[in-house]
């Protein structure tokens, strides 16, 4: 890809799950790609449905080759759902043959390692995006857990000194 893109284009890689992929939800990466005001940027959609943060670690070298100017990461809804119940875990395990059951601790550790690897191997500006609320009832366990995972993302962004977009917080306030 880098060889076919002119040096005047700034590469933006969007890493994530189905929310980034945009086939079962709104395709925000396409919206950005189609915005004439962002014509200097080439947006690379690296979202895959049902993906967990664990799946992003092997992509670091691929991202590095692209020499991105920016990397946006929106991941965690599936990690969170996989930790909600045994049934959800089994669904993700059948799909991906996971090395372990998703937990917030595994998510947080893996996410931090991902940010470290991207910082070490790219010169990109990294932006972490909190996950959207799950459901509409603020007193429900999924809604609270999405806020908890989002707080972990915010903490990682602060600790690693990268940018943060508070998607969960904005949507929860609405």
Coordinates of N, CA, C and O in Angstrom, one line a residue:
X1 N 0.8 -1.2 0.0 CA 0.0 0.0 0.0 C 0.9 1.3 0.0 O 0.6 2.2 -0.7
X2 N 1.9 1.3 0.8 CA 2.7 2.5 0.9 C 3.4 2.9 -0.4 O 3.5 4.0 -0.7
X3 N 3.7 1.9 -1.2 CA 4.3 2.2 -2.5 C 3.4 2.8 -3.5 O 3.7 3.4 -4.4
X4 N 2.1 2.5 -3.4 CA 1.1 2.9 -4.3 C 0.4 4.3 -3.9 O -0.3 4.8 -4.6
X5 N 0.8 4.7 -2.7 CA 0.2 6.0 -2.2 C 1.3 7.0 -2.2 O 2.4 6.8 -1.8
X6 N 0.9 8.2 -2.8 CA 1.9 9.3 -2.9 C 2.4 9.7 -1.5 O 1.7 9.6 -0.5
X7 N 3.6 10.3 -1.5 CA 4.2 10.8 -0.2 C 3.4 11.9 0.4 O 3.6 12.2 1.6
X8 N 2.5 12.6 -0.4 CA 1.8 13.7 0.1 C 0.6 13.2 1.0 O 0.0 14.0 1.7
X9 N 0.2 11.9 0.9 CA -0.9 11.4 1.7 C -0.4 11.0 3.1 O 0.6 10.3 3.2
X10 N -1.2 11.4 4.1 CA -0.9 11.0 5.4 C -1.8 9.8 5.8 O -3.0 9.9 5.6
X11 N -1.2 8.7 6.2 CA -1.9 7.5 6.5 C -2.5 7.5 7.9 O -1.8 7.8 8.8
X12 N -3.8 7.1 8.0 CA -4.5 7.0 9.3 C -5.0 5.6 9.3 O -5.8 5.2 8.5
X13 N -4.5 4.8 10.4 CA -5.0 3.5 10.5 C -6.0 3.4 11.7 O -5.8 4.0 12.7
X14 N -7.2 2.8 11.4 CA -8.2 2.7 12.4 C -8.3 1.2 12.7 O -8.7 0.4 11.9
X15 N -7.9 0.9 14.0 CA -7.9 -0.5 14.4 C -9.2 -0.7 15.3 O -9.5 0.2 16.1
X16 N -9.8 -1.9 15.2 CA -10.9 -2.2 16.0 C -11.7 -3.4 15.6 O -11.2 -4.3 15.0
X17 N -12.9 -3.4 16.1 CA -13.8 -4.5 15.8 C -14.9 -4.1 14.9 O -14.7 -3.3 14.0
X18 N -16.1 -4.6 15.0 CA -17.2 -4.4 14.0 C -17.6 -2.9 14.0 O -18.1 -2.4 13.0
X19 N -17.4 -2.2 15.1 CA -17.8 -0.8 15.1 C -16.9 0.0 14.2 O -17.3 0.9 13.5
X20 N -15.6 -0.4 14.1 CA -14.7 0.2 13.1 C -15.0 -0.4 11.7 O -14.9 0.4 10.7
X21 N -15.2 -1.7 11.6 CA -15.4 -2.3 10.3 C -16.5 -1.7 9.6 O -16.4 -1.5 8.4
X22 N -17.6 -1.4 10.3 CA -18.7 -0.6 9.7 C -19.6 -1.4 8.8 O -20.4 -0.8 8.0
X23 N -19.6 -2.7 8.9 CA -20.6 -3.5 8.0 C -21.9 -3.8 8.7 O -22.9 -4.0 8.1
X24 N -21.8 -3.8 10.1 CA -23.1 -4.1 10.8 C -23.5 -2.8 11.6 O -24.4 -2.9 12.4
X25 N -22.8 -1.8 11.4 CA -23.1 -0.5 12.0 C -22.7 0.6 11.1 O -22.2 0.4 10.0
X26 N -22.8 1.9 11.6 CA -22.4 3.0 10.8 C -20.9 2.9 10.4 O -20.1 2.6 11.3
X27 N -20.5 3.2 9.2 CA -19.1 3.1 8.8 C -18.4 4.5 8.9 O -18.4 5.3 8.0
X28 N -17.9 4.8 10.2 CA -17.3 6.1 10.4 C -16.0 6.3 9.6 O -15.6 7.4 9.3
X29 N -15.3 5.2 9.3 CA -14.1 5.3 8.6 C -14.3 5.7 7.2 O -13.7 6.6 6.6
X30 N -15.4 5.2 6.6 CA -15.8 5.7 5.2 C -16.2 7.1 5.2 O -15.9 7.9 4.3
X31 N -16.9 7.5 6.3 CA -17.4 8.9 6.4 C -16.1 9.8 6.4 O -16.1 10.9 5.7
X32 N -15.1 9.5 7.2 CA -13.9 10.2 7.2 C -13.2 10.2 5.9 O -12.7 11.3 5.4
X33 N -13.1 9.1 5.2 CA -12.5 8.9 3.9 C -13.1 9.8 2.9 O -12.4 10.3 2.0
X34 N -14.4 9.9 2.9 CA -15.2 10.7 1.9 C -15.2 12.2 2.2 O -15.8 12.9 1.4
X35 N -14.7 12.6 3.3 CA -14.8 14.0 3.7 C -13.7 14.8 2.9 O -12.5 14.6 3.1
X36 N -14.1 15.7 2.0 CA -13.2 16.5 1.2 C -12.2 17.3 2.0 O -11.0 17.5 1.6
X37 N -12.6 17.7 3.2 CA -11.7 18.4 4.1 C -10.5 17.6 4.6 O -9.5 18.1 5.1
X38 N -10.6 16.3 4.5 CA -9.6 15.3 4.9 C -8.9 14.7 3.8 O -8.3 13.6 3.9
X39 N -8.9 15.4 2.6 CA -8.3 14.8 1.4 C -6.8 14.5 1.5 O -6.3 13.7 0.7
X40 N -6.1 15.1 2.4 CA -4.7 14.8 2.6 C -4.4 13.5 3.3 O -3.3 13.1 3.4
X41 N -5.5 12.9 3.8 CA -5.3 11.7 4.6 C -5.9 10.4 3.8 O -6.9 10.6 3.1
X42 N -5.2 9.3 4.0 CA -5.7 8.0 3.5 C -6.1 7.2 4.7 O -5.2 6.9 5.6
X43 N -7.4 6.8 4.8 CA -7.8 6.1 6.0 C -7.8 4.6 5.7 O -8.4 4.2 4.7
X44 N -7.2 3.8 6.5 CA -7.1 2.4 6.4 C -8.0 1.8 7.5 O -7.7 2.0 8.7
X45 N -9.0 1.0 7.1 CA -9.9 0.4 8.0 C -9.4 -1.0 8.4 O -9.4 -1.9 7.5
X46 N -9.0 -1.1 9.6 CA -8.5 -2.4 10.1 C -9.5 -2.9 11.2 O -9.0 -3.4 12.2
X47 N -10.8 -2.8 10.9 CA -11.8 -3.3 11.8 C -12.2 -4.7 11.3 O -12.4 -4.9 10.1
X48 N -12.4 -5.6 12.3 CA -13.0 -6.9 12.0 C -14.1 -7.3 13.0 O -13.9 -7.1 14.2
X49 N -15.2 -7.7 12.5 CA -16.3 -8.1 13.4 C -15.9 -9.1 14.4 O -15.1 -10.1 14.1
X50 N -16.3 -8.9 15.6 CA -16.1 -9.9 16.8 C -14.7 -9.9 17.3 O -14.4 -10.8 18.1
X51 N -13.9 -9.1 16.8 CA -12.5 -9.1 17.3 C -12.3 -8.6 18.7 O -13.1 -7.7 19.2
X52 N -11.3 -9.1 19.4 CA -10.9 -8.7 20.7 C -9.6 -8.0 20.7 O -8.9 -8.1 19.7
X53 N -9.2 -7.3 21.7 CA -7.9 -6.6 21.7 C -6.8 -7.5 21.5 O -5.8 -7.1 20.8
X54 N -6.9 -8.7 22.0 CA -5.9 -9.8 21.8 C -5.5 -9.9 20.3 O -4.3 -10.2 20.0
X55 N -6.5 -9.7 19.4 CA -6.2 -9.9 18.0 C -5.5 -8.7 17.3 O -5.0 -8.9 16.2
X56 N -5.3 -7.6 18.0 CA -4.6 -6.5 17.5 C -3.1 -6.6 17.6 O -2.4 -6.0 16.8
X57 N -2.6 -7.3 18.6 CA -1.2 -7.4 18.8 C -0.4 -7.9 17.6 O 0.6 -7.3 17.2
X58 N -0.9 -8.9 16.9 CA -0.2 -9.4 15.7 C -0.2 -8.4 14.5 O 0.5 -8.6 13.6
X59 N -1.0 -7.4 14.6 CA -1.1 -6.4 13.5 C -0.1 -5.3 13.6 O 0.0 -4.5 12.7
X60 N 0.6 -5.2 14.7 CA 1.5 -4.1 14.9 C 2.5 -4.0 13.8 O 2.8 -2.9 13.2
X61 N 3.1 -5.1 13.3 CA 4.1 -5.1 12.3 C 3.5 -4.6 10.9 O 4.1 -3.9 10.2
X62 N 2.3 -5.0 10.7 CA 1.5 -4.6 9.5 C 1.3 -3.1 9.5 O 1.5 -2.4 8.5
X63 N 0.9 -2.6 10.7 CA 0.7 -1.2 10.8 C 2.0 -0.4 10.6 O 2.0 0.6 10.0
X64 N 3.0 -1.0 11.2 CA 4.4 -0.3 11.1 C 4.8 -0.1 9.7 O 5.3 1.0 9.3
X65 N 4.6 -1.1 8.8 CA 4.9 -1.0 7.4 C 4.2 0.1 6.7 O 4.8 0.7 5.8
X66 N 3.0 0.4 7.1 CA 2.3 1.5 6.5 C 2.8 2.9 6.8 O 2.4 3.9 6.2
X67 N 3.6 3.0 7.9 CA 4.2 4.3 8.3 C 3.1 5.3 8.5 O 3.1 6.4 8.0
X68 N 2.1 5.0 9.4 CA 1.0 5.9 9.6 C 1.3 7.1 10.4 O 2.3 7.1 11.2
X69 N 0.6 8.2 10.1 CA 0.8 9.4 10.8 C -0.1 9.3 12.1 O 0.3 9.9 13.1
X70 N -1.2 8.7 12.0 CA -2.1 8.5 13.1 C -2.6 7.1 13.2 O -2.8 6.4 12.2
X71 N -2.9 6.6 14.4 CA -3.5 5.3 14.7 C -4.6 5.6 15.7 O -4.4 6.1 16.8
X72 N -5.8 5.2 15.3 CA -7.0 5.3 16.2 C -7.4 3.9 16.6 O -7.4 3.0 15.7
X73 N -7.7 3.7 17.9 CA -8.0 2.4 18.4 C -9.4 2.4 19.1 O -9.5 3.2 20.0
X74 N -10.3 1.7 18.6 CA -11.7 1.5 19.2 C -11.9 0.0 19.3 O -12.4 -0.6 18.4
X75 N -11.6 -0.5 20.5 CA -11.7 -1.9 20.7 C -12.1 -2.2 22.2 O -11.7 -1.5 23.0
X76 N -12.9 -3.2 22.4 CA -13.2 -3.6 23.8 C -14.7 -4.1 24.0 O -14.9 -4.8 25.0
X77 N -15.6 -3.8 23.1 CA -16.9 -4.2 23.3 C -17.0 -5.8 23.4 O -17.7 -6.3 24.3
X78 N -16.3 -6.5 22.5 CA -16.3 -7.9 22.5 C -15.6 -8.5 23.7 O -16.0 -9.5 24.3
X79 N -14.5 -7.9 24.1 CA -13.8 -8.3 25.3 C -14.7 -8.2 26.5 O -14.8 -9.1 27.3
X80 N -15.4 -7.1 26.6 CA -16.3 -6.9 27.7 C -17.5 -7.9 27.7 O -17.8 -8.5 28.7
X81 N -18.1 -8.1 26.5 CA -19.2 -9.1 26.4 C -18.7 -10.5 26.7 O -19.4 -11.2 27.3
X82 N -17.5 -10.8 26.3 CA -16.9 -12.1 26.6 C -16.7 -12.4 28.1 O -16.7 -13.5 28.5
X83 N -16.6 -11.3 28.8 CA -16.4 -11.4 30.3 C -17.7 -11.4 31.0 O -17.8 -11.7 32.2
X84 N -18.8 -11.1 30.4 CA -20.1 -11.0 31.0 C -20.7 -12.3 31.5 O -21.4 -12.4 32.5
X85 N -20.6 -13.3 30.6 CA -21.2 -14.6 31.0 C -20.4 -15.7 30.3 O -19.7 -15.5 29.3
X86 N -20.7 -16.9 30.8 CA -20.1 -18.1 30.2 C -20.5 -18.3 28.8 O -19.8 -18.7 27.9
X87 N -21.8 -18.0 28.5 CA -22.4 -18.2 27.2 C -21.7 -17.3 26.2 O -21.3 -17.7 25.1
X88 N -21.5 -16.0 26.6 CA -20.8 -15.0 25.7 C -19.3 -15.5 25.5 O -18.8 -15.4 24.3
X89 N -18.7 -15.9 26.5 CA -17.3 -16.4 26.4 C -17.2 -17.6 25.4 O -16.4 -17.6 24.5
X90 N -18.1 -18.5 25.5 CA -18.1 -19.7 24.6 C -18.3 -19.3 23.2 O -17.7 -19.8 22.3
X91 N -19.2 -18.3 22.9 CA -19.4 -17.8 21.6 C -18.1 -17.3 21.0 O -17.7 -17.6 19.8
X92 N -17.4 -16.5 21.7 CA -16.1 -15.9 21.2 C -15.0 -17.0 21.1 O -14.2 -17.0 20.2
X93 N -15.0 -17.9 22.1 CA -14.1 -19.0 22.0 C -14.3 -19.9 20.8 O -13.3 -20.3 20.2
X94 N -15.5 -20.2 20.5 CA -15.8 -21.0 19.3 C -15.4 -20.3 18.1 O -14.9 -21.0 17.1
X95 N -15.5 -19.0 18.0 CA -15.2 -18.3 16.9 C -13.7 -18.1 16.7 O -13.1 -18.2 15.6
X96 N -13.0 -17.9 17.8 CA -11.5 -17.5 17.8 C -10.6 -18.5 18.4 O -9.4 -18.3 18.4
X97 N -11.1 -19.5 19.1 CA -10.2 -20.4 19.9 C -9.3 -19.6 20.8 O -8.0 -19.6 20.7
X98 N -9.9 -18.8 21.7 CA -9.1 -17.9 22.6 C -8.2 -18.7 23.5 O -8.5 -19.8 23.9
X99 N -7.0 -18.1 23.8 CA -6.1 -18.7 24.7 C -6.6 -18.7 26.2 O -6.0 -19.4 27.0
X100 N -7.5 -17.8 26.5 CA -8.1 -17.8 27.8 C -9.4 -17.0 27.8 O -9.7 -16.4 26.8
X101 N -10.1 -17.1 28.9 CA -11.4 -16.4 29.0 C -11.1 -14.9 29.2 O -10.3 -14.5 29.9
X102 N -11.9 -14.1 28.4 CA -11.7 -12.6 28.6 C -12.0 -12.1 30.0 O -13.0 -12.6 30.6
X103 N -11.2 -11.3 30.5 CA -11.4 -10.6 31.7 C -10.9 -9.2 31.6 O -10.2 -8.9 30.6
X104 N -11.3 -8.3 32.5 CA -10.9 -6.9 32.4 C -9.4 -6.8 32.5 O -8.7 -6.0 31.9
X105 N -8.8 -7.7 33.4 CA -7.4 -7.6 33.6 C -6.6 -8.0 32.4 O -5.7 -7.3 32.0
X106 N -7.0 -9.1 31.7 CA -6.4 -9.5 30.4 C -6.5 -8.4 29.4 O -5.6 -8.1 28.7
X107 N -7.7 -7.8 29.3 CA -8.0 -6.7 28.4 C -7.0 -5.6 28.6 O -6.4 -5.1 27.7
X108 N -7.0 -5.1 29.8 CA -6.1 -4.0 30.2 C -4.7 -4.2 29.9 O -4.0 -3.4 29.3
X109 N -4.2 -5.4 30.3 CA -2.8 -5.7 30.1 C -2.5 -5.8 28.6 O -1.4 -5.3 28.1
X110 N -3.3 -6.4 27.8 CA -3.1 -6.6 26.4 C -3.2 -5.2 25.7 O -2.4 -4.9 24.8
X111 N -4.1 -4.4 26.1 CA -4.3 -3.1 25.5 C -3.0 -2.2 25.8 O -2.5 -1.6 24.9
X112 N -2.6 -2.3 27.0 CA -1.3 -1.5 27.3 C -0.1 -2.0 26.5 O 0.7 -1.2 26.0
X113 N 0.0 -3.3 26.3 CA 1.1 -3.9 25.5 C 0.9 -3.4 24.0 O 1.9 -3.1 23.4
X114 N -0.3 -3.4 23.5 CA -0.5 -2.9 22.2 C -0.1 -1.4 22.0 O 0.6 -1.1 21.1
X115 N -0.5 -0.6 22.9 CA 0.0 0.8 22.9 C 1.5 0.9 22.9 O 2.1 1.7 22.2
X116 N 2.1 0.2 23.8 CA 3.6 0.2 23.9 C 4.2 -0.2 22.6 O 5.2 0.5 22.2
X117 N 3.7 -1.2 22.0 CA 4.3 -1.7 20.8 C 4.1 -0.7 19.6 O 5.1 -0.5 18.9
X118 N 3.0 -0.1 19.5 CA 2.7 0.9 18.5 C 3.6 2.1 18.7 O 4.1 2.7 17.8
X119 N 3.8 2.5 20.0 CA 4.6 3.7 20.3 C 6.1 3.4 19.9 O 6.8 4.2 19.4
X120 N 6.5 2.2 20.2 CA 7.9 1.8 20.0 C 8.2 1.6 18.5 O 9.3 2.0 18.0
X121 N 7.2 1.1 17.7 CA 7.5 0.8 16.3 C 7.0 1.7 15.3 O 7.3 1.6 14.1
X122 N 6.2 2.7 15.7 CA 5.7 3.7 14.7 C 6.0 5.1 15.3 O 6.1 5.3 16.5
X123 N 6.0 6.1 14.5 CA 6.0 7.4 14.9 C 4.7 8.1 14.9 O 4.5 9.3 15.0
X124 N 3.6 7.2 14.9 CA 2.3 7.7 14.8 C 1.8 8.4 16.0 O 2.2 8.0 17.1
X125 N 0.9 9.3 15.9 CA 0.1 9.8 17.0 C -1.0 8.8 17.3 O -1.8 8.5 16.4
X126 N -1.1 8.3 18.5 CA -2.0 7.3 18.9 C -3.2 7.9 19.6 O -2.9 8.6 20.6
X127 N -4.4 7.5 19.2 CA -5.6 8.0 19.9 C -6.4 6.8 20.3 O -6.8 5.9 19.5
X128 N -6.8 6.7 21.6 CA -7.6 5.6 22.1 C -9.0 6.2 22.2 O -9.2 7.3 22.7
X129 N -10.0 5.3 21.9 CA -11.4 5.7 21.9 C -12.1 4.8 22.9 O -12.1 3.6 22.8
X130 N -12.8 5.4 23.9 CA -13.6 4.5 24.8 C -14.7 3.8 24.1 O -15.2 4.3 23.0
X131 N -15.2 2.7 24.6 CA -16.2 1.9 24.0 C -17.6 2.5 24.2 O -17.8 3.1 25.3
X132 N -18.5 2.3 23.3 CA -19.9 2.9 23.6 C -20.6 2.1 24.7 O -20.2 1.0 25.0
X133 N -21.6 2.7 25.3 CA -22.4 2.0 26.3 C -23.0 0.8 25.7 O -23.3 0.8 24.5
X134 N -23.3 -0.2 26.5 CA -24.0 -1.4 26.0 C -25.3 -1.4 26.7 O -25.5 -1.5 27.9
X135 N -26.4 -1.2 25.8 CA -27.7 -1.1 26.4 C -28.0 0.4 26.7 O -27.2 1.3 26.5
X136 N -29.2 0.6 27.2 CA -29.7 2.0 27.4 C -30.1 2.2 28.9 O -30.4 3.3 29.3
X137 N -29.9 1.2 29.7 CA -30.2 1.4 31.1 C -29.0 1.6 32.0 O -28.2 0.6 32.1
X138 N -28.7 2.8 32.5 CA -27.5 3.0 33.2 C -27.3 2.2 34.4 O -26.2 2.0 34.9
X139 N -28.4 1.5 34.9 CA -28.2 0.7 36.1 C -28.0 -0.8 35.8 O -27.8 -1.6 36.7
X140 N -27.9 -1.1 34.5 CA -27.7 -2.5 34.1 C -26.2 -2.8 34.1 O -25.3 -2.0 34.0
X141 N -25.9 -4.1 34.4 CA -24.5 -4.6 34.4 C -23.7 -4.3 33.1 O -22.6 -3.8 33.2
X142 N -24.3 -4.6 31.9 CA -23.5 -4.3 30.7 C -23.2 -2.8 30.6 O -22.1 -2.4 30.2
X143 N -24.1 -1.9 30.9 CA -23.9 -0.5 30.8 C -22.8 -0.1 31.8 O -21.8 0.7 31.4
X144 N -22.8 -0.6 33.0 CA -21.8 -0.2 34.0 C -20.4 -0.8 33.6 O -19.4 -0.2 33.8
X145 N -20.4 -2.0 33.0 CA -19.2 -2.6 32.7 C -18.5 -1.9 31.5 O -17.3 -1.7 31.4
X146 N -19.4 -1.4 30.5 CA -18.8 -0.6 29.4 C -18.1 0.6 30.0 O -17.1 1.0 29.5
X147 N -18.7 1.3 31.0 CA -18.1 2.4 31.6 C -16.8 2.1 32.3 O -15.8 2.8 32.2
X148 N -16.8 0.9 32.9 CA -15.6 0.4 33.6 C -14.5 0.1 32.6 O -13.3 0.5 32.9
X149 N -14.8 -0.5 31.6 CA -13.8 -0.8 30.5 C -13.3 0.5 29.9 O -12.1 0.7 29.6
X150 N -14.2 1.5 29.7 CA -13.8 2.8 29.2 C -12.9 3.5 30.1 O -12.0 4.2 29.7
X151 N -13.1 3.4 31.4 CA -12.3 4.0 32.4 C -10.9 3.4 32.3 O -9.8 4.1 32.4
X152 N -10.8 2.1 32.0 CA -9.5 1.5 31.9 C -8.8 2.0 30.6 O -7.5 2.3 30.7
X153 N -9.5 2.3 29.5 CA -8.9 2.8 28.3 C -8.4 4.2 28.6 O -7.3 4.6 28.2
X154 N -9.2 5.0 29.3 CA -8.8 6.4 29.7 C -7.5 6.3 30.5 O -6.6 7.1 30.3
X155 N -7.4 5.4 31.5 CA -6.2 5.3 32.3 C -5.0 4.9 31.5 O -3.9 5.4 31.8
X156 N -5.2 4.0 30.6 CA -4.1 3.6 29.7 C -3.6 4.8 28.9 O -2.4 5.0 28.8
X157 N -4.5 5.5 28.3 CA -4.2 6.7 27.6 C -3.4 7.7 28.4 O -2.3 8.3 28.0
X158 N -3.8 7.9 29.6 CA -3.1 8.8 30.5 C -1.7 8.3 30.9 O -0.7 9.0 30.8
X159 N -1.6 7.0 31.2 CA -0.4 6.4 31.6 C 0.6 6.4 30.5 O 1.8 6.7 30.6
X160 N 0.2 6.1 29.3 CA 1.0 6.0 28.1 C 1.2 7.3 27.4 O 1.9 7.4 26.4
X161 N 0.5 8.4 27.8 CA 0.6 9.7 27.2 C 0.3 9.7 25.8 O 1.0 10.2 24.9
X162 N -0.9 9.2 25.5 CA -1.5 9.2 24.2 C -2.9 9.9 24.2 O -3.4 10.1 25.3
X163 N -3.4 10.2 23.1 CA -4.7 10.9 23.1 C -5.9 10.0 23.4 O -5.8 8.8 23.3
X164 N -7.0 10.6 23.8 CA -8.1 9.9 24.2 C -9.4 10.6 23.8 O -9.5 11.8 23.9
X165 N -10.3 9.8 23.2 CA -11.6 10.3 22.9 C -12.7 9.7 23.7 O -12.8 8.4 23.7
X166 N -13.4 10.4 24.5 CA -14.4 9.9 25.5 C -15.8 9.5 24.9 O -16.8 10.1 25.3
X167 N -15.8 8.6 24.0 CA -17.0 8.2 23.3 C -18.0 7.7 24.3 O -19.2 8.1 24.3
X168 N -17.6 6.8 25.2 CA -18.6 6.3 26.2 C -19.2 7.4 27.1 O -20.4 7.4 27.3
X169 N -18.3 8.3 27.5 CA -18.8 9.4 28.4 C -19.7 10.3 27.7 O -20.8 10.7 28.2
X170 N -19.5 10.6 26.4 CA -20.4 11.5 25.6 C -21.7 10.8 25.4 O -22.8 11.4 25.6
X171 N -21.7 9.6 25.0 CA -23.0 8.9 24.7 C -23.7 8.6 26.0 O -25.0 8.7 26.0
X172 N -23.0 8.3 27.1 CA -23.7 8.0 28.4 C -24.4 9.3 28.9 O -25.5 9.2 29.5
X173 N -23.8 10.4 28.7 CA -24.3 11.7 29.1 C -25.6 12.0 28.4 O -26.5 12.6 28.9
X174 N -25.7 11.5 27.1 CA -26.9 11.8 26.4 C -28.0 10.9 26.8 O -29.2 11.1 26.6

